[in-house]
CSV table of C-alpha atoms and ligand atoms in Angstrom, one decimal:
chain,number,residue,atom,x,y,z
V,1,MET,CA,-15.4,12.1,33.0
V,2,SER,CA,-12.6,13.1,31.5
V,3,GLU,CA,-12.9,15.8,28.9
V,4,GLN,CA,-11.3,15.3,25.5
V,5,PRO,CA,-8.5,17.8,24.9
V,6,ALA,CA,-9.1,20.2,21.9
V,7,PRO,CA,-7.8,19.0,18.3
V,8,GLN,CA,-4.6,21.3,17.5
V,9,ALA,CA,-4.9,23.5,14.5
V,10,PHE,CA,-2.0,22.0,12.1
V,11,ASP,CA,-0.6,23.2,9.1
V,12,LEU,CA,-0.5,20.8,6.3
V,13,VAL,CA,2.5,21.5,3.9
V,14,ILE,CA,2.5,19.5,0.9
V,15,PHE,CA,6.1,19.2,-1.3
V,16,GLY,CA,5.1,18.3,-4.9
V,17,GLY,CA,1.6,20.1,-3.8
V,18,THR,CA,1.0,20.3,-7.6
V,19,GLY,CA,1.9,16.9,-8.9
V,20,ASP,CA,-0.2,13.5,-9.5
V,21,LEU,CA,-0.5,11.9,-6.1
V,22,ALA,CA,-1.8,15.3,-4.4
V,23,MET,CA,-4.2,16.2,-7.4
V,24,ARG,CA,-6.0,12.6,-7.5
V,25,LYS,CA,-5.3,11.8,-3.3
V,26,LEU,CA,-4.1,14.1,-1.2
V,27,VAL,CA,-6.2,17.0,-1.8
V,28,PRO,CA,-9.1,15.5,-2.3
V,29,ALA,CA,-8.7,13.6,1.2
V,30,VAL,CA,-8.0,16.5,2.5
V,31,TYR,CA,-11.1,18.2,1.1
V,32,ASN,CA,-12.8,15.3,2.9
V,33,ILE,CA,-11.3,16.0,5.9
V,34,PHE,CA,-12.4,19.3,5.6
V,35,LYS,CA,-15.7,18.7,5.5
V,36,ASN,CA,-16.6,16.3,8.6
V,37,GLY,CA,-14.6,18.7,10.7
V,38,GLY,CA,-11.2,17.6,10.7
V,39,MET,CA,-9.0,20.8,10.0
V,40,PRO,CA,-9.6,22.9,14.1
V,41,GLY,CA,-9.5,26.4,14.5
V,42,ASP,CA,-7.1,27.8,11.3
V,43,SER,CA,-5.8,25.3,9.9
V,44,ARG,CA,-4.4,25.0,6.5
V,45,LEU,CA,-3.0,22.9,3.8
V,46,ILE,CA,-0.1,24.6,2.0
V,47,ALA,CA,0.9,23.4,-1.5
V,48,VAL,CA,4.8,23.8,-2.0
V,49,ALA,CA,5.9,23.2,-5.6
V,50,ARG,CA,8.4,25.2,-8.3
V,51,THR,CA,5.6,25.6,-10.7
V,52,GLU,CA,5.3,29.5,-10.9
V,53,LEU,CA,1.8,29.8,-9.8
V,54,ASP,CA,0.3,32.7,-7.8
V,55,LEU,CA,-2.6,32.1,-4.6
V,56,ASP,CA,-5.5,32.2,-7.8
V,57,ALA,CA,-3.9,30.4,-10.4
V,58,PHE,CA,-3.4,27.6,-8.0
V,59,HIS,CA,-7.2,27.4,-6.7
V,60,ALA,CA,-8.3,26.9,-10.7
V,61,LEU,CA,-5.4,24.1,-10.7
V,62,LEU,CA,-7.9,22.6,-8.1
V,63,ASP,CA,-10.7,23.1,-9.6
V,64,SER,CA,-10.0,21.4,-12.5
V,65,ASP,CA,-7.8,18.9,-11.6
V,66,ALA,CA,-8.4,17.9,-8.1
V,67,GLN,CA,-12.6,18.3,-7.5
V,68,LYS,CA,-12.9,16.0,-10.3
V,69,HIS,CA,-11.7,13.2,-7.6
V,70,VAL,CA,-13.3,14.2,-4.8
V,71,HIS,CA,-16.6,11.9,-4.5
V,72,PRO,CA,-19.8,12.6,-6.5
V,73,ASP,CA,-21.4,12.3,-3.1
V,74,LEU,CA,-19.2,14.1,-1.3
V,75,PHE,CA,-18.8,17.3,-3.0
V,76,ASP,CA,-20.5,20.3,-2.3
V,77,PRO,CA,-19.4,23.6,-4.2
V,78,GLU,CA,-19.8,25.6,-1.2
V,79,THR,CA,-17.9,23.5,0.8
V,80,TRP,CA,-15.4,23.2,-1.6
V,81,ALA,CA,-15.4,27.3,-2.0
V,82,THR,CA,-14.7,27.6,2.1
V,83,PHE,CA,-12.0,24.5,1.6
V,84,LEU,CA,-9.9,27.0,-0.8
V,85,THR,CA,-10.1,29.9,1.6
V,86,ARG,CA,-8.1,27.0,3.9
V,87,VAL,CA,-5.5,26.4,0.5
V,88,ASP,CA,-2.6,28.4,0.4
V,89,PHE,CA,0.1,28.1,-2.2
V,90,VAL,CA,4.1,28.7,-2.1
V,91,ARG,CA,6.4,28.8,-4.5
V,92,ILE,CA,9.9,27.3,-3.7
V,93,ASP,CA,13.0,25.6,-5.4
V,94,LEU,CA,13.4,23.1,-3.3
V,95,MET,CA,16.9,22.6,-3.4
V,96,ASP,CA,17.3,26.9,-2.8
V,97,CYS,CA,17.4,27.0,1.0
V,98,ASP,CA,17.5,30.7,1.3
V,99,SER,CA,13.8,30.4,-0.8
V,100,TYR,CA,12.1,28.2,1.7
V,101,SER,CA,12.0,31.7,4.0
V,102,ALA,CA,8.4,32.6,1.8
V,103,LEU,CA,7.2,28.9,3.5
V,104,GLY,CA,8.6,30.1,6.9
V,105,GLU,CA,6.4,33.6,6.9
V,106,ARG,CA,3.5,31.9,6.1
V,107,LEU,CA,4.4,29.1,8.9
V,108,ASN,CA,5.1,31.6,11.5
V,109,ALA,CA,2.4,33.6,11.2
V,110,ARG,CA,0.7,31.2,13.1
V,111,PRO,CA,3.2,29.7,15.5
V,112,ASP,CA,0.6,27.4,17.1
V,113,ASN,CA,-0.5,25.5,14.7
V,114,SER,CA,1.7,22.2,14.6
V,115,ARG,CA,3.8,21.7,11.1
V,116,LEU,CA,3.2,18.4,9.5
V,117,TYR,CA,5.4,18.0,6.4
V,118,TYR,CA,4.1,15.7,3.6
V,119,LEU,CA,7.3,14.8,1.1
V,120,SER,CA,5.4,14.1,-2.1
V,121,THR,CA,8.3,14.3,-4.3
V,122,GLY,CA,10.8,11.6,-5.5
V,123,PRO,CA,13.2,10.8,-2.6
V,124,ARG,CA,16.1,12.1,-4.5
V,125,LEU,CA,14.8,15.1,-2.9
V,126,PHE,CA,13.7,14.4,0.6
V,127,GLY,CA,17.2,14.8,1.8
V,128,ALA,CA,17.7,18.4,0.7
V,129,ILE,CA,13.7,19.2,1.6
V,130,CYS,CA,14.3,18.0,5.4
V,131,ASN,CA,18.1,19.8,6.0
V,132,ASN,CA,16.0,23.2,4.3
V,133,LEU,CA,13.5,23.4,6.9
V,134,ARG,CA,15.9,22.5,9.8
V,135,ALA,CA,18.2,25.2,8.5
V,136,ASN,CA,15.4,27.7,7.8
V,137,GLY,CA,14.2,26.8,11.8
V,138,LEU,CA,10.7,25.3,10.6
V,139,ILE,CA,11.2,22.0,13.0
V,140,ASN,CA,10.2,22.6,15.8
V,141,ALA,CA,8.9,19.3,18.6
V,142,ASP,CA,5.1,19.3,17.3
V,143,SER,CA,6.4,19.2,13.6
V,144,ARG,CA,6.0,15.5,11.7
V,145,VAL,CA,7.2,14.5,8.3
V,146,ALA,CA,5.3,12.1,6.0
V,147,VAL,CA,7.1,10.2,3.2
V,148,GLU,CA,5.7,8.9,0.2
V,149,LYS,CA,7.4,5.3,-1.2
V,150,PRO,CA,9.8,4.1,-2.8
V,151,LEU,CA,12.6,5.0,-0.2
V,152,GLY,CA,15.3,4.6,-2.1
V,153,HIS,CA,16.2,1.8,-5.1
V,154,ASP,CA,17.8,-1.0,-2.4
V,155,ARG,CA,18.8,-1.2,1.3
V,156,GLU,CA,21.5,0.6,1.0
V,157,SER,CA,20.0,3.7,-0.8
V,158,ALA,CA,17.0,3.7,2.0
V,159,ASN,CA,19.3,3.8,4.4
V,160,GLU,CA,21.1,6.7,3.2
V,161,ILE,CA,17.8,8.7,2.6
V,162,ASN,CA,16.7,7.9,5.7
V,163,ASP,CA,20.0,9.1,7.5
V,164,LEU,CA,19.2,12.2,5.9
V,165,ILE,CA,15.4,12.5,7.1
V,166,ALA,CA,17.0,11.8,10.6
V,167,ASP,CA,19.2,13.9,10.8
V,168,ALA,CA,16.3,16.6,11.1
V,169,PHE,CA,13.6,14.7,12.7
V,170,GLU,CA,13.3,12.3,15.4
V,171,GLU,CA,11.7,8.4,14.7
V,172,SER,CA,9.2,9.5,16.4
V,173,GLN,CA,8.1,12.2,14.0
V,174,ILE,CA,8.5,9.9,10.5
V,175,PHE,CA,5.7,8.9,8.8
V,176,ARG,CA,6.4,6.3,6.3
V,177,ILE,CA,3.1,5.9,4.2
V,178,ASP,CA,2.3,3.0,2.4
V,179,HIS,CA,-0.9,3.3,1.5
V,180,TYR,CA,-2.2,-0.4,1.7
V,181,LEU,CA,-2.1,0.1,5.7
V,182,GLY,CA,-4.4,2.2,5.2
V,183,LYS,CA,-7.0,0.5,3.1
V,184,GLU,CA,-10.0,-0.5,5.1
V,185,PRO,CA,-10.4,-4.2,4.9
V,186,VAL,CA,-6.4,-4.7,5.9
V,187,GLN,CA,-8.1,-2.6,8.8
V,188,ASN,CA,-10.7,-5.0,9.4
V,189,LEU,CA,-8.4,-8.0,8.9
V,190,ILE,CA,-6.5,-6.8,12.4
V,191,ALA,CA,-10.2,-6.4,14.0
V,192,LEU,CA,-11.2,-9.8,12.5
V,193,ARG,CA,-8.0,-11.6,14.0
V,194,PHE,CA,-7.5,-10.2,17.4
V,195,GLY,CA,-10.8,-9.1,17.9
V,196,ASN,CA,-12.3,-12.6,17.5
V,197,SER,CA,-11.8,-16.0,19.0
V,198,LEU,CA,-12.5,-18.2,16.3
V,199,PHE,CA,-10.1,-17.8,13.8
V,200,GLU,CA,-6.5,-17.9,16.2
V,201,PRO,CA,-6.8,-21.5,16.5
V,202,LEU,CA,-7.1,-22.1,12.6
V,203,TRP,CA,-4.4,-19.2,12.2
V,204,ARG,CA,-1.6,-21.9,11.4
V,205,ARG,CA,0.5,-24.5,10.0
V,206,GLY,CA,-2.1,-27.7,10.2
V,207,ARG,CA,-4.8,-25.5,10.1
V,208,ILE,CA,-4.1,-23.4,6.8
V,209,ARG,CA,-2.8,-24.9,3.7
V,210,ASP,CA,-1.4,-21.8,1.9
V,211,VAL,CA,-1.9,-18.3,1.8
V,212,GLN,CA,-2.3,-16.3,-1.8
V,213,ILE,CA,-1.6,-12.7,-1.9
V,214,THR,CA,-2.2,-11.0,-5.7
V,215,VAL,CA,-2.2,-7.5,-6.0
V,216,ALA,CA,-3.1,-7.1,-9.8
V,217,GLU,CA,-3.7,-4.1,-12.0
V,218,GLU,CA,-5.7,-3.6,-15.4
V,219,LEU,CA,-3.6,-0.7,-15.9
V,220,GLY,CA,-0.2,0.0,-17.3
V,221,ILE,CA,2.2,2.2,-16.7
V,222,GLY,CA,0.7,5.6,-17.8
V,223,ARG,CA,2.5,8.7,-17.7
V,224,ARG,CA,5.6,7.0,-14.8
V,225,GLY,CA,7.6,5.5,-17.8
V,226,ASP,CA,10.8,6.6,-16.9
V,227,PHE,CA,10.1,6.2,-13.0
V,228,TYR,CA,8.9,2.6,-13.3
V,229,ASP,CA,11.5,1.5,-15.4
V,230,ARG,CA,14.1,2.6,-13.1
V,231,THR,CA,11.8,0.8,-10.3
V,232,GLY,CA,10.0,-2.8,-11.6
V,233,ALA,CA,7.0,-4.2,-9.7
V,234,LEU,CA,9.4,-5.7,-7.4
V,235,ARG,CA,10.5,-2.9,-5.7
V,236,ASP,CA,7.5,-0.7,-6.4
V,237,MET,CA,5.1,-3.3,-5.0
V,238,VAL,CA,6.3,-6.2,-3.2
V,239,GLN,CA,8.9,-4.4,-1.2
V,240,ASN,CA,6.0,-2.6,0.3
V,241,HIS,CA,2.4,-3.3,0.0
V,242,LEU,CA,3.0,-7.2,-0.6
V,243,LEU,CA,5.7,-7.7,2.2
V,244,GLN,CA,3.1,-5.7,5.0
V,245,LEU,CA,0.0,-7.3,4.1
V,246,LEU,CA,1.7,-10.6,4.8
V,247,CYS,CA,2.9,-9.2,7.8
V,248,ILE,CA,-0.6,-8.2,9.0
V,249,ILE,CA,-1.5,-12.0,8.0
V,250,ALA,CA,1.2,-13.1,9.7
V,251,MET,CA,2.1,-11.4,12.6
V,252,GLU,CA,1.8,-12.4,16.3
V,253,PRO,CA,-1.0,-10.8,18.6
V,254,PRO,CA,0.6,-7.2,19.2
V,255,LEU,CA,-0.1,-6.0,23.1
V,256,SER,CA,-2.2,-3.3,21.8
V,257,VAL,CA,-3.3,-1.5,18.9
V,258,ASP,CA,-0.5,1.7,19.8
V,259,GLY,CA,2.2,2.6,17.4
V,260,ASP,CA,5.0,0.2,18.6
V,261,SER,CA,3.1,-2.7,19.1
V,262,ILE,CA,2.2,-3.5,16.0
V,263,ARG,CA,5.2,-2.7,14.4
V,264,ASP,CA,7.1,-4.8,16.6
V,265,GLU,CA,5.2,-7.7,15.2
V,266,LYS,CA,4.9,-6.7,11.9
V,267,LEU,CA,9.1,-6.6,12.1
V,268,LYS,CA,9.8,-10.3,13.6
V,269,VAL,CA,7.8,-11.2,10.3
V,270,LEU,CA,9.7,-9.5,7.9
V,271,ARG,CA,13.2,-10.9,9.7
V,272,SER,CA,11.3,-14.7,9.8
V,273,LEU,CA,11.2,-14.6,5.9
V,274,ARG,CA,13.3,-17.3,4.5
V,275,PRO,CA,16.4,-15.4,2.9
V,276,MET,CA,16.6,-15.9,-0.3
V,277,THR,CA,19.4,-17.1,-1.6
V,278,PRO,CA,20.3,-17.4,-5.8
V,279,GLU,CA,19.1,-21.2,-5.3
V,280,ARG,CA,15.8,-19.9,-3.9
V,281,VAL,CA,15.6,-17.1,-6.2
V,282,ALA,CA,15.8,-19.3,-9.3
V,283,ASN,CA,13.0,-21.8,-8.1
V,284,ASN,CA,11.1,-19.3,-6.3
V,285,THR,CA,10.7,-16.2,-8.4
V,286,VAL,CA,9.1,-15.5,-11.9
V,287,ARG,CA,10.0,-12.4,-13.6
V,288,GLY,CA,7.4,-10.9,-16.0
V,289,GLN,CA,7.0,-8.3,-18.7
V,290,TYR,CA,3.7,-7.8,-20.5
V,291,VAL,CA,3.7,-7.7,-24.3
V,292,SER,CA,0.5,-6.1,-26.6
V,293,GLY,CA,-2.1,-7.7,-26.3
V,294,SER,CA,-6.4,-6.5,-25.6
V,295,VAL,CA,-8.1,-5.7,-23.1
V,296,GLY,CA,-11.9,-6.1,-23.7
V,297,GLU,CA,-12.0,-4.5,-26.9
V,298,GLU,CA,-8.9,-2.3,-27.2
V,299,GLU,CA,-5.6,-3.4,-28.3
V,300,ALA,CA,-2.8,-2.1,-25.5
V,301,PRO,CA,0.9,-1.4,-26.4
V,302,GLY,CA,3.8,-3.4,-24.6
V,303,TYR,CA,5.5,-2.2,-22.0
V,304,LEU,CA,8.7,-1.8,-24.6
V,305,GLU,CA,6.7,0.8,-26.8
V,306,GLU,CA,5.4,2.7,-23.8
V,307,ASN,CA,6.4,6.1,-23.0
V,308,GLY,CA,9.6,6.8,-21.1
V,309,VAL,CA,10.7,3.0,-21.5
V,310,ASP,CA,14.3,1.5,-22.6
V,311,SER,CA,13.6,0.0,-25.8
V,312,ASP,CA,15.6,-3.2,-24.8
V,313,SER,CA,14.6,-3.0,-21.0
V,314,HIS,CA,14.5,-5.8,-18.5
V,315,THR,CA,12.3,-4.1,-16.4
V,316,GLU,CA,10.0,-6.7,-14.8
V,317,THR,CA,6.2,-5.5,-15.0
V,318,PHE,CA,4.8,-8.8,-12.8
V,319,VAL,CA,6.6,-10.8,-10.2
V,320,ALA,CA,5.1,-13.9,-8.4
V,321,ILE,CA,7.2,-15.0,-5.5
V,322,LYS,CA,6.6,-17.9,-3.0
V,323,THR,CA,7.8,-17.5,0.0
V,324,SER,CA,7.9,-19.2,3.6
V,325,ILE,CA,8.2,-17.9,7.4
V,326,ASP,CA,10.4,-19.7,9.4
V,327,ASN,CA,8.7,-19.8,12.7
V,328,TRP,CA,6.4,-22.0,15.0
V,329,ARG,CA,3.6,-20.6,13.8
V,330,TRP,CA,4.3,-20.9,9.9
V,331,ALA,CA,6.8,-23.2,9.5
V,332,GLY,CA,6.1,-25.1,6.3
V,333,VAL,CA,2.8,-22.9,4.9
V,334,PRO,CA,3.7,-22.0,1.8
V,335,PHE,CA,2.9,-18.0,1.2
V,336,TYR,CA,2.2,-17.1,-2.6
V,337,LEU,CA,2.5,-13.5,-3.5
V,338,ARG,CA,1.9,-11.9,-6.8
V,339,THR,CA,1.6,-8.3,-8.6
V,340,GLY,CA,1.3,-7.0,-12.0
V,341,LYS,CA,1.0,-4.4,-14.2
V,342,ARG,CA,-1.9,-4.8,-17.2
V,343,MET,CA,-3.5,-7.9,-15.9
V,344,GLN,CA,-7.2,-9.4,-16.7
V,345,THR,CA,-8.5,-7.2,-14.2
V,346,LYS,CA,-7.8,-5.3,-10.9
V,347,VAL,CA,-8.5,-7.2,-8.2
V,348,SER,CA,-6.4,-6.9,-4.6
V,349,GLU,CA,-6.9,-9.8,-2.5
V,350,ILE,CA,-5.5,-12.5,0.2
V,351,VAL,CA,-6.7,-15.2,-0.3
V,352,ILE,CA,-6.2,-17.9,2.9
V,353,THR,CA,-6.6,-21.1,2.7
V,354,PHE,CA,-7.3,-24.0,4.9
V,355,ASP,CA,-7.0,-27.5,4.6
V,356,SER,CA,-8.9,-30.0,3.6
V,357,LEU,CA,-11.0,-32.6,5.2
V,358,PRO,CA,-8.9,-35.5,6.7
V,359,HIS,CA,-11.6,-38.2,5.0
V,360,SER,CA,-15.2,-36.7,3.6
V,361,ILE,CA,-18.0,-38.9,4.9
V,362,PHE,CA,-20.2,-37.4,1.9
V,363,PRO,CA,-20.2,-39.1,-2.0
V,364,ASP,CA,-20.1,-36.4,-3.9
V,365,GLN,CA,-16.9,-35.2,-5.6
V,366,VAL,CA,-18.1,-31.1,-4.7
V,367,ALA,CA,-17.4,-31.9,-1.3
V,368,LYS,CA,-14.4,-34.4,-1.7
V,369,ASN,CA,-12.6,-31.4,-3.8
V,370,ALA,CA,-13.7,-28.7,-1.2
V,371,VAL,CA,-11.6,-26.4,0.9
V,372,ASN,CA,-12.8,-23.8,3.0
V,373,ARG,CA,-11.1,-20.2,2.0
V,374,LEU,CA,-11.0,-16.8,3.7
V,375,VAL,CA,-11.0,-14.3,0.6
V,376,ILE,CA,-9.8,-10.8,1.8
V,377,GLN,CA,-10.8,-8.2,-1.3
V,378,LEU,CA,-9.4,-4.8,-1.4
V,379,GLN,CA,-10.4,-3.9,-4.5
V,380,PRO,CA,-12.6,-3.4,-6.5
V,381,VAL,CA,-15.1,-4.6,-4.2
V,382,GLU,CA,-13.7,-4.2,0.0
V,383,SER,CA,-15.2,-7.7,1.0
V,384,ILE,CA,-14.7,-10.5,3.6
V,385,LYS,CA,-16.2,-13.9,2.8
V,386,LEU,CA,-16.1,-17.4,4.0
V,387,HIS,CA,-16.4,-20.1,1.1
V,388,ILE,CA,-18.3,-22.9,2.9
V,389,LEU,CA,-19.8,-25.8,1.9
V,390,SER,CA,-23.6,-26.2,3.1
V,391,LYS,CA,-26.7,-28.6,1.8
V,392,LYS,CA,-28.4,-27.9,-1.4
V,393,PRO,CA,-32.2,-27.4,-0.2
V,394,GLY,CA,-34.3,-30.3,-0.8
V,395,ASP,CA,-31.6,-32.6,-2.6
V,396,ALA,CA,-30.5,-35.1,-0.3
V,397,LEU,CA,-27.0,-34.6,1.3
V,398,ALA,CA,-26.1,-33.3,-1.6
V,399,LEU,CA,-23.1,-30.1,-1.0
V,400,LYS,CA,-22.7,-26.8,-2.3
V,401,PRO,CA,-19.8,-23.9,-2.2
V,402,VAL,CA,-21.6,-20.7,-0.2
V,403,MET,CA,-20.2,-17.8,0.8
V,404,LEU,CA,-20.5,-15.9,4.2
V,405,ASP,CA,-20.2,-12.4,3.8
V,406,LEU,CA,-18.7,-11.0,6.8
V,407,ASP,CA,-18.5,-7.7,5.7
V,408,LEU,CA,-20.0,-4.3,5.7
V,409,SER,CA,-19.3,-3.2,2.1
V,410,GLN,CA,-22.5,-1.4,1.8
V,411,SER,CA,-21.6,0.9,4.7
V,412,TYR,CA,-17.9,1.3,3.6
V,413,ASN,CA,-19.1,2.1,0.5
V,414,ALA,CA,-21.0,4.9,2.2
V,415,ASN,CA,-18.4,6.3,3.9
V,416,TYR,CA,-16.3,6.7,0.8
V,417,ILE,CA,-12.7,7.3,3.1
V,418,ASN,CA,-10.0,6.5,1.1
V,419,ALA,CA,-6.7,5.2,2.2
V,420,TYR,CA,-5.0,8.4,2.4
V,421,GLN,CA,-7.8,10.3,3.9
V,422,ARG,CA,-7.3,7.6,6.9
V,423,LEU,CA,-3.7,7.8,7.1
V,424,LEU,CA,-3.6,11.8,7.0
V,425,VAL,CA,-6.4,11.7,9.9
V,426,ASP,CA,-3.6,9.3,11.8
V,427,LEU,CA,-1.1,11.9,10.8
V,428,VAL,CA,-2.8,14.7,12.5
V,429,ALA,CA,-3.7,12.5,15.3
V,430,GLY,CA,0.4,11.5,15.8
V,431,LYS,CA,-0.8,7.7,15.9
V,432,GLN,CA,2.0,5.6,13.9
V,433,ALA,CA,0.9,2.1,14.0
V,434,LEU,CA,-0.1,2.3,10.4
V,435,PHE,CA,3.5,3.8,9.3
V,436,MET,CA,6.6,2.0,8.5
V,437,ARG,CA,9.0,2.2,11.1
V,438,ARG,CA,12.8,2.2,9.8
V,439,ASP,CA,13.8,-1.1,11.3
V,440,GLU,CA,10.8,-2.8,9.4
V,441,GLN,CA,11.5,-1.3,6.0
V,442,ASP,CA,15.3,-1.8,6.2
V,443,ALA,CA,14.0,-6.0,6.8
V,444,ALA,CA,12.3,-5.3,4.0
V,445,TRP,CA,15.1,-4.5,1.9
V,446,ALA,CA,17.1,-6.9,3.7
V,447,TRP,CA,15.1,-9.9,2.3
V,448,ILE,CA,14.1,-8.2,-1.4
V,449,ASP,CA,17.9,-7.4,-2.2
V,450,PRO,CA,19.1,-10.5,-3.1
V,451,ILE,CA,16.1,-11.1,-5.0
V,452,ILE,CA,17.0,-7.7,-7.4
V,453,ASN,CA,21.3,-8.7,-7.1
V,454,THR,CA,20.5,-12.7,-8.5
V,455,TRP,CA,18.4,-11.6,-11.0
V,456,ARG,CA,21.1,-9.1,-12.0
V,457,THR,CA,24.2,-11.2,-11.8
V,458,HIS,CA,22.6,-14.2,-13.4
V,459,GLY,CA,20.7,-11.6,-16.1
V,460,VAL,CA,17.1,-13.3,-15.2
V,461,ALA,CA,15.5,-11.6,-18.4
V,462,PRO,CA,11.7,-11.4,-17.4
V,463,LYS,CA,9.4,-13.8,-19.5
V,464,PRO,CA,6.8,-11.9,-21.8
V,465,TYR,CA,3.1,-12.5,-20.5
V,466,ARG,CA,0.1,-10.9,-23.0
V,467,VAL,CA,-1.3,-7.7,-21.7
V,468,GLY,CA,-5.1,-8.9,-19.9
V,469,SER,CA,-3.3,-11.7,-19.2
V,470,TRP,CA,-2.9,-13.4,-15.3
V,471,GLY,CA,1.0,-13.0,-15.7
V,472,PRO,CA,3.6,-15.7,-17.1
V,473,ALA,CA,2.5,-19.3,-17.2
V,474,ALA,CA,5.5,-20.1,-14.9
V,475,SER,CA,3.9,-18.3,-12.3
V,476,GLY,CA,1.4,-21.0,-11.8
V,477,GLY,CA,4.2,-23.3,-11.7
V,478,LEU,CA,5.4,-22.1,-8.4
V,479,LEU,CA,2.0,-23.0,-7.1
V,480,GLY,CA,1.3,-26.4,-9.7
V,481,ARG,CA,4.5,-28.2,-7.7
V,482,ARG,CA,1.8,-28.8,-4.5
V,483,GLY,CA,-1.4,-29.8,-7.2
V,484,LEU,CA,-2.1,-26.0,-6.2
V,485,SER,CA,-3.6,-23.2,-8.4
V,486,TRP,CA,-4.1,-19.6,-8.2
V,487,HIS,CA,-7.1,-18.4,-7.0
V,488,GLU,CA,-8.9,-17.1,-9.7
V,489,GLU,CA,-12.4,-18.3,-9.9
V,490,THR,CA,-14.2,-15.4,-8.5
V,491,LEU,CA,-12.2,-12.8,-10.1
I,1,LIG,C1,1.2,2.4,-5.5
I,1,LIG,C2,1.8,2.0,-7.2
I,1,LIG,O1,1.9,2.5,-4.8
I,1,LIG,O2,0.0,1.6,-6.0
I,1,LIG,C3,1.6,2.4,-8.3
I,1,LIG,O3,3.8,3.1,-7.3
I,1,LIG,C4,0.1,1.1,-8.2
I,1,LIG,O4,2.2,1.4,-9.6
I,1,LIG,C5,-0.5,1.6,-6.6
I,1,LIG,O5,-0.1,1.5,-9.4
I,1,LIG,C6,-1.7,0.9,-6.7
I,1,LIG,O6,-2.1,1.3,-5.8
I,1,LIG,P1,-4.0,1.2,-5.1
I,1,LIG,O7,-4.1,1.2,-4.5
I,1,LIG,O8,-4.3,1.4,-6.9
I,1,LIG,O9,-3.7,-0.6,-5.8
């Protein structure tokens, strides 16, 4: 039997180490990895930030702001205390090349550890950070860099940032994060499609009637008003998360699960998306913006009343799009995407509806109208369900809809692994399959840019929708033309 190579010790350096993402997601994920024995040898987490803190004060910050995001079943005070002995803090002015020497001293003290840089800062700093790391000799063949979205605000700016990163790192060292690809049901969808022969013959035009992808959030924009107002739902969610989900549904079987095979297939899907001409943008997209309303018992302010938002802002907090994939498998099958803040409930799901029966032999209406659906829910519950019809017990030839639950949600929950944890493990292992390649990202922007430009040049204002609703009525109209509606029955 061949022996597994010993896992290599690493230094994971998080830029933006005191930020929201670090506290809520990254540090808790690294703690879980540590607890599972995934920080071999003298591996460290080194947080980097501009904030004036010493190590004790940083540990105190982790105690107050990060620890509460560790799942209670996984938290153990002793393990947490040992974990903190692996956590260092370095204060750096990110724009100042000289100040990186402090980081250099820490890293050079353990020259054999691989260096993993996680850039969790605004993208305008990515170029300077990469350049300063390079100028300080802190990048070697073993180094990798992970970058958070959004990478730019359009195709051109994304290209500029990618060029700056590419000046310091090879493409094989760059890990562009889309945390939706780290979600269990998304990975399970790959297993479902390509690990079973059952679905493949059905996975195409003539068998599938339509595909819907919904990512609805109950929360508003929180404290990110300034960022969000410059960004909007199309760039924040569709350009990355929703298009990535669409790619996983629509891609051809990859040659293998290695880094480039999956990404090659996703790229083909992005390039097959029907281009958005101004006319298609007018007919097939809906922009929305929430206005005050109630969520449960509570009144919530409208978008224009949020902190950091321009009082006459035209930024969309909701977007719905109908698109098509122009290739042999999908020609003629509509794909509907929608996402929004302050919607009725938090739910992310992919709904694949199969064609209706050519002819029903059953007399009742339930049977006549029924369709089979595969519903892959990412949130709030991770599940994969197949809606089918079955006979009502005892009742002669009367049918009722039932659900085959294909998922193991209880065992998922038992693992408490979040998307970031999975992606960080892949970053440590150097596996790129679930990270976006540059050409993929470019293709996604190439499809998104005309939508942004048409909205801008044609002055398309977002339609108001009430907090706690499902978005502007016009979003239903996108499907209504074909006699369809959004799948909301289990929401
Ligand atoms: C982020 C967006 O990428 O995804 C946020 O910037 C959004 O605006 C978040 O809230 C949603 O992620 P999740 O995992 O909670 O669905």
